XYZ file of C-alpha atoms in Angstrom:
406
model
C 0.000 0.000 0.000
C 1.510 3.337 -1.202
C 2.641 5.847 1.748
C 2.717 9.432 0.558
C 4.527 12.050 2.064
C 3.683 15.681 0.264
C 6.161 18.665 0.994
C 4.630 22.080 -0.064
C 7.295 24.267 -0.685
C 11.383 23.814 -1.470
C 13.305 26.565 0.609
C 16.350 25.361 2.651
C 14.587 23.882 5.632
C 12.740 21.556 3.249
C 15.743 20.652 1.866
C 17.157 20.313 5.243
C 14.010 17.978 6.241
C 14.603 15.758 2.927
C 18.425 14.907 4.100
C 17.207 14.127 7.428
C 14.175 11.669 6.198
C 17.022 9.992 3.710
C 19.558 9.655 6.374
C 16.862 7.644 9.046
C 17.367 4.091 9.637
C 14.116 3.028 8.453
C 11.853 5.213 5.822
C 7.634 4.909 6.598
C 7.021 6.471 3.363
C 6.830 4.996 -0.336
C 6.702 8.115 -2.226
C 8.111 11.723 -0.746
C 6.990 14.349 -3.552
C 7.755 17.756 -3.003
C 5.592 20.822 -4.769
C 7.068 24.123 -5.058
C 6.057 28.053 -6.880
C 9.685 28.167 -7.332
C 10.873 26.956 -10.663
C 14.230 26.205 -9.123
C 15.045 23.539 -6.644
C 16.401 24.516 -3.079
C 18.983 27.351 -2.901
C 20.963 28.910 -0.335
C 19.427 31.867 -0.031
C 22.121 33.292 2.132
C 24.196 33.705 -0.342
C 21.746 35.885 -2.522
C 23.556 39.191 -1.276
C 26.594 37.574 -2.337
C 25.027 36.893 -5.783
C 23.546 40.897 -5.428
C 27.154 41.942 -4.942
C 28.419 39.824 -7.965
C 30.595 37.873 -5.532
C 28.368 34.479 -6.275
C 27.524 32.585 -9.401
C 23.983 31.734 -9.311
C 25.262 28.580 -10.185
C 26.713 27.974 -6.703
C 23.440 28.742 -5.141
C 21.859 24.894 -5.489
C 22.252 23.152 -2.475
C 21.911 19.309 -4.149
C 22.509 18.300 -8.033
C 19.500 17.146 -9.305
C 20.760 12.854 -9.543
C 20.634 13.243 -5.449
C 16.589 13.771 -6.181
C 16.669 10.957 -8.667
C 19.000 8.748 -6.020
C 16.594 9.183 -3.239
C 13.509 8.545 -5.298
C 11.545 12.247 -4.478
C 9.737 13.538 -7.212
C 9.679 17.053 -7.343
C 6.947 19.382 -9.256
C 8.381 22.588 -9.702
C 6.904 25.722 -10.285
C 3.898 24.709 -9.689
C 2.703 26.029 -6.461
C 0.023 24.234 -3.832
C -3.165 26.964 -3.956
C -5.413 24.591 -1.756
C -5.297 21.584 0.675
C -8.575 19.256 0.858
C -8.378 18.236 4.260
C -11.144 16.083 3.687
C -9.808 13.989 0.405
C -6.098 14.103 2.254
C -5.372 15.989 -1.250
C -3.952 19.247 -2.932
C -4.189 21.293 -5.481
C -1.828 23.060 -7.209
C -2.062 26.424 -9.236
C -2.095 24.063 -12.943
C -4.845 22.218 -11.543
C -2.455 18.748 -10.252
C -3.907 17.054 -7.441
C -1.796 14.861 -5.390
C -2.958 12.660 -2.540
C -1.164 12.951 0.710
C -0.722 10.493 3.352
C 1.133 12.827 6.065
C 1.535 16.671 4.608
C 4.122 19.024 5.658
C 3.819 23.125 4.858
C 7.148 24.721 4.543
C 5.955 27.617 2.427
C 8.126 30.054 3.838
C 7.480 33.880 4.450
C 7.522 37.049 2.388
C 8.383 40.677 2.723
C 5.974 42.243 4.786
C 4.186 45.491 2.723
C 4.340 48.389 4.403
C 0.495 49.352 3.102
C 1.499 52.802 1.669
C 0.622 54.461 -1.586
C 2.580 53.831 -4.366
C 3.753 49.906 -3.312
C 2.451 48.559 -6.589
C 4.508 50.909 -8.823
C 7.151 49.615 -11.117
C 10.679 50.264 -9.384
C 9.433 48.622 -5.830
C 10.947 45.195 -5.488
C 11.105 42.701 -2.263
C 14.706 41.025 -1.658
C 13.550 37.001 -0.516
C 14.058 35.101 -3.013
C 16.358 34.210 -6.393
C 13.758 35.792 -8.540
C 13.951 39.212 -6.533
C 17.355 39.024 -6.647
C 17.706 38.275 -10.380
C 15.202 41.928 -10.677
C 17.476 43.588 -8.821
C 20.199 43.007 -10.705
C 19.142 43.769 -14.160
C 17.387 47.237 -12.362
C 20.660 48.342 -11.106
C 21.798 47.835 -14.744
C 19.575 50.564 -15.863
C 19.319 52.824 -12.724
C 21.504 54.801 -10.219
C 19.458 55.559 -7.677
C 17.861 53.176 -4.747
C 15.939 53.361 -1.698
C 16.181 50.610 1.178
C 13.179 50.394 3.189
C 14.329 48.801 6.276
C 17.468 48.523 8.861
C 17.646 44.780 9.311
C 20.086 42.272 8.405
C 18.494 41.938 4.785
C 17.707 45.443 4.111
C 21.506 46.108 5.055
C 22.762 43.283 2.389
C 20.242 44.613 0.003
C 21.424 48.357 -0.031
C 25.231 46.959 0.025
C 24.795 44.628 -2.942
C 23.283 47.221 -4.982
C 25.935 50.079 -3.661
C 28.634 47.072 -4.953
C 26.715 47.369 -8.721
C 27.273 51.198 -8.428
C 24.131 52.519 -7.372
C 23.841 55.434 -4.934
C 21.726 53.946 -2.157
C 19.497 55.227 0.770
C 18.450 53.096 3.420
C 15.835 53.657 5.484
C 15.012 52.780 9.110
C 12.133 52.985 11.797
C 14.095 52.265 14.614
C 16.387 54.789 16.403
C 19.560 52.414 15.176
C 20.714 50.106 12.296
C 20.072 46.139 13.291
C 18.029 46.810 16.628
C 17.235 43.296 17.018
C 20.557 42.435 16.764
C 22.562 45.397 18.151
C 22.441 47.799 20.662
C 22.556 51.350 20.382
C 26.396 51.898 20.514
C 26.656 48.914 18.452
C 24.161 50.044 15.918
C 25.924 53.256 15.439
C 29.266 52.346 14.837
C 27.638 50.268 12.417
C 25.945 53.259 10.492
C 29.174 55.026 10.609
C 31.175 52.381 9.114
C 28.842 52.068 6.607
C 28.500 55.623 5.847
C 31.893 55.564 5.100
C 31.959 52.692 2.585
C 29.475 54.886 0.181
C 25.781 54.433 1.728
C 23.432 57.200 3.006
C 21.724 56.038 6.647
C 18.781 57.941 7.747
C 17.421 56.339 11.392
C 14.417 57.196 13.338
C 12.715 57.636 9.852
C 10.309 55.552 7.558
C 8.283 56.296 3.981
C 4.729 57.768 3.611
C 3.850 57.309 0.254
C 6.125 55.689 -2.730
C 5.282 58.411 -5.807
C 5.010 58.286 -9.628
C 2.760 57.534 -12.303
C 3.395 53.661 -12.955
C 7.150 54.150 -12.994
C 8.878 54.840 -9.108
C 10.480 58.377 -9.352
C 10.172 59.332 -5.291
C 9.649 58.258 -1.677
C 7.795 60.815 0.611
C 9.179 60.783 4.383
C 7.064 61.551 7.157
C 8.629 65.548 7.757
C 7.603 65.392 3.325
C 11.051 65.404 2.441
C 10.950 63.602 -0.862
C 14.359 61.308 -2.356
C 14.110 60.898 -6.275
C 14.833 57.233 -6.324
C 14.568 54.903 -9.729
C 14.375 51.205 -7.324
C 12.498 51.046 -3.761
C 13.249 47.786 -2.312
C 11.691 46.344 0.512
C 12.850 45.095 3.841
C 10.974 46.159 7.050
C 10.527 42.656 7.996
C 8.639 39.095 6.891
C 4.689 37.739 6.910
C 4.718 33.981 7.478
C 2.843 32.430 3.999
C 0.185 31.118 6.336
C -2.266 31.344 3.797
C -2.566 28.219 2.652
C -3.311 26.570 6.367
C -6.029 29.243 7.103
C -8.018 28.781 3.864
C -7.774 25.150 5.083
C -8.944 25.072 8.454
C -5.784 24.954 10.263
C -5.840 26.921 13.763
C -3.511 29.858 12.743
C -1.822 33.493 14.206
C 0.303 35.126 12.424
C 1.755 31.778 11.242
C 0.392 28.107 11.364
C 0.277 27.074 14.594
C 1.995 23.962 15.870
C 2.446 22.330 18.655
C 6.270 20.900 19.822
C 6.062 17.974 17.508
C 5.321 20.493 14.966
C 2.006 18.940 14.757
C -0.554 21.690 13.377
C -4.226 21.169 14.900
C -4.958 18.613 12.124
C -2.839 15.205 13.024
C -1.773 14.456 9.624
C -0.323 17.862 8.494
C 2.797 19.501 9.848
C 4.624 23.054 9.509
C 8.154 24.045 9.890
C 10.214 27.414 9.422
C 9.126 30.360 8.383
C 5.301 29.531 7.762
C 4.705 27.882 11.274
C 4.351 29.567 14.596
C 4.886 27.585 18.309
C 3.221 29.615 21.273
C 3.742 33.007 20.289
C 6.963 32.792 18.964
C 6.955 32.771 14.841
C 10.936 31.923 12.746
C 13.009 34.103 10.700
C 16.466 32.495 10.800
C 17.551 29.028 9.182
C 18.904 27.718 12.429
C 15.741 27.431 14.676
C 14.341 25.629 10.951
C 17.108 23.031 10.705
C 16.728 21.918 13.941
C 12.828 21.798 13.462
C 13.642 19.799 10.644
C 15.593 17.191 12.677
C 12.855 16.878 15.044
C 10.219 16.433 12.380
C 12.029 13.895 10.421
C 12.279 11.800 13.721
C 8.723 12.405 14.360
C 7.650 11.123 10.787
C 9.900 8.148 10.547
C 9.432 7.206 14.465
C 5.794 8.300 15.597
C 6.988 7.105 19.341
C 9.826 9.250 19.694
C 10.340 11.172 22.471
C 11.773 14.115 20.704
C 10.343 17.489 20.912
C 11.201 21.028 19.398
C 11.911 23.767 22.175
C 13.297 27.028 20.863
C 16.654 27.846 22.487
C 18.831 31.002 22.506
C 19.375 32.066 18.622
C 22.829 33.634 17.840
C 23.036 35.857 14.834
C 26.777 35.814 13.435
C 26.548 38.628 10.359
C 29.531 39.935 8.101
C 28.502 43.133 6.557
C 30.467 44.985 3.889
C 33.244 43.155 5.705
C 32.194 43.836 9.340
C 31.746 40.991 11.593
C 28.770 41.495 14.253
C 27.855 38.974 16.511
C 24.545 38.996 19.164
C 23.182 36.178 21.487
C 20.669 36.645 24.245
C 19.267 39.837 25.644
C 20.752 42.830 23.327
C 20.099 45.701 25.641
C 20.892 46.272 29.511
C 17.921 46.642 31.597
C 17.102 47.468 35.897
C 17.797 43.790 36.532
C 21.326 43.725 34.473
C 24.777 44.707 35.037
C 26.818 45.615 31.640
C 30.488 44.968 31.021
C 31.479 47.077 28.013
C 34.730 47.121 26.150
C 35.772 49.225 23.332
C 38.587 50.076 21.366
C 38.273 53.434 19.339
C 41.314 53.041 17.267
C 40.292 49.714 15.928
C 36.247 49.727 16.203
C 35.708 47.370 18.084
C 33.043 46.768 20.523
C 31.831 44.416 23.244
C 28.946 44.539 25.654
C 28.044 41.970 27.734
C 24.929 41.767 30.184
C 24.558 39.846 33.556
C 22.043 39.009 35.616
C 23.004 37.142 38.843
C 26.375 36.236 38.399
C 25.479 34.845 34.725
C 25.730 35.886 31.429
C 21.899 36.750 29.420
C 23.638 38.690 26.635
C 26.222 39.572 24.028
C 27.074 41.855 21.729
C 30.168 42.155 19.496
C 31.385 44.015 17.262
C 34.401 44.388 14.845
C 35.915 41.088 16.564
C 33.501 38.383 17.174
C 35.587 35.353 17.547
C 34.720 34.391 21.060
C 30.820 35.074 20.116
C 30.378 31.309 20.243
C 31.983 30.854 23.621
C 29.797 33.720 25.030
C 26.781 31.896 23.484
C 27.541 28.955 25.013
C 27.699 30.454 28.450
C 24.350 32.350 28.205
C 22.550 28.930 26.855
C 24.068 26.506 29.689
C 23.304 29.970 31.956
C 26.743 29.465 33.805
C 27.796 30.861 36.998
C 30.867 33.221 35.949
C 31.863 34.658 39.531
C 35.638 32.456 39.094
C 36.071 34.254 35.840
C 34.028 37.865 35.780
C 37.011 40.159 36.013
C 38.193 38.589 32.673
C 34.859 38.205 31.308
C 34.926 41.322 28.445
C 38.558 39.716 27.138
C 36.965 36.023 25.837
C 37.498 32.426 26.377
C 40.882 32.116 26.572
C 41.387 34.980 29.591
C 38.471 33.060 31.441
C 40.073 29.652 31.042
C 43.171 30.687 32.668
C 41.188 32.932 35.414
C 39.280 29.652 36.361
């Protein structure tokens, strides 16, 4: 009797979920077919700044050849998104009309670029930066254009504006918050960061966001809030990501702002699943890769060995960037508060930053900046939530000063 495991979408944590079903010891399923929108197969979609800058080959993007498909016996329908689940038949449908019966069914559609509602969003010029087709129309736009406009402070609004500045455009990016990467950073952190990159070519403007986008079909402008206007050719937008929930809601599925899932990641119908960007546990929703590999690990157990004990608890996430060359590193609480001490470090000759915050003799956060190669040890310390009274007096020089002070 045929088994049939159906995978809506193809990002990396699908991928990721694939490897792990091929690499159990015993496989429930018959058929594993995976249904994407994407007419490519799984990319890294890290590296699409580097592909932005021109320092990647789209090439190098894939993250299997196509015989380790073939190998593993997964049929894959690309291109071809899934518009509707029939909970009812255990089938889907996708946007060509193909309907494919499901067994178990797992919904890994992703996220998008969250629209920021304003006049003007739908003009030509205003492009998101998620995937391999927006960076492919970002590309050929800075082949025609000068002038851009990043909407958004984050880690991909910040690789956005620098891959476009590294095509020759003259870029402005634009941010809510009162400093660059403030989920990341803290304030002295996120300044030296606009500074530096002020100084490599890009304009910063903080504490400021768009009103209206302007033009007749073609982008010329972006109104500010004080109506200063910035004649602007490309808009591209990065104030954060909507969970592709869609899919579960029409459905039935108990949703939030993603598909909701228990620790099993289990949505509330027992034979469909969610993982990474589309799913949300408790309150807590997934931007990053890591929390999605390991939900990928857990799910794979869960679908090969329904009796496993193995459960998915979100754990302390630390962000290790490079921009335009800098290396930042964050883990745990980002800024002080009444119930933390800080120890801060800095070195104005070389730009480089540390701030670390501690809460009963044990380290909750860390923030580095310029030199982040004990950011792993800190991490470690604030996940295992060690008592660092032997070593405190060293704590703001790294590891190997606390290893010798213990």
């Amino acid at each position: 009797m045929t088994n049939t495991l159906v995978i809506c979408g193809h990002g990396m944590v699908a991928q990721r979920l694939l490897e792990q079903l091929c690499a159990q010891p015993s496989m429930p399923f018959s058929r594993i077919v995976v249904l994407s929108g994407e007419a490519a197969p799984a990319y890294n979609r890290i590296l699409l700044s580097s592909m932005l800058a021109g320092d990647a080959a789209e090439a190098s993007l894939a993250l299997q050849e196509a015989d380790w498909f073939e190998h593993h016996g997964i049929e894959r329908r690309q291109g071809d998104p899934v518009v509707r689940i029939d909970r009812d038949a255990q089938q889907v449908i996708t946007a060509s009309g193909h309907h494919e019966h499901y067994d178990q069914l797992v919904i890994a559609t992703g996220s998008r670029s969250t629209s920021l509602g304003l006049p003007g969003e739908n003009l030509k010029g205003v492009v998101g930066f998620r995937d391999l087709r927006d960076t492919r129309t970002l590309i050929e736009l800075s082949q025609r254009h000068r002038r851009a406009v990043v909407v958004g402070g984050g880690f991909l609004g910040l690789e956005a504006a620098e891959g476009l500045r590294c095509r020759g455009m003259a870029v402005t990016v634009l941010h809510r918050a009162s400093h660059l990467l403030n989920r990341q950073l803290d304030t002295v952190g996120g300044n030296l960061l606009k500074d530096a990159l002020t100084e490599r070519g890009l304009t910063v403007r903080t504490g400021t966001e768009p009103m209206a986008l302007l033009g007749n079909q073609q982008l010329r402008a972006v109104q500010l809030a004080d109506e200063t206007l910035i004649s602007t050719d490309l808009v591209v937008i990065a104030a954060g990501i909507t969970p592709n929930s869609e899919i579960g809601r029409e459905a039935g599925l108990d949703c939030d702002r993603g598909i909701l899932v228990n620790n099993r990641l289990q949505t509330s119908d027992p034979n469909i699943f969610a993982l990474g960007e589309c799913c949300q546990l408790g309150k807590e929703t997934f931007g990053l890769v890591e929390p999605g590999y390991e939900q990928a690990a857990i799910l794979a157990d869960v679908l090969c060995q329904p009796q496993t004990s193995a459960i998915f608890e979100p754990s302390v996430i630390a962000t290790r960037l490079k921009i335009s060359g800098i290396p930042i590193f964050s883990s745990g609480q980002t800024e002080p508060d009444e119930q933390t001490e800080s120890v801060v470090w800095q070195d104005y000759e070389t730009n480089r930053y540390c701030r670390l915050m501690i809460r009963d003799q044990r380290l909750t956060g860390a923030v580095l900046f310029g030199e982040t190669s004990d950011g792993p040890w800190y991490h470690e310390r604030i996940r295992q939530a060690d008592d660092i009274t032997e070593y405190r007096a060293s704590l703001a020089f790294g590891k190997d000063y606390c290893n010798a002070a213990a």
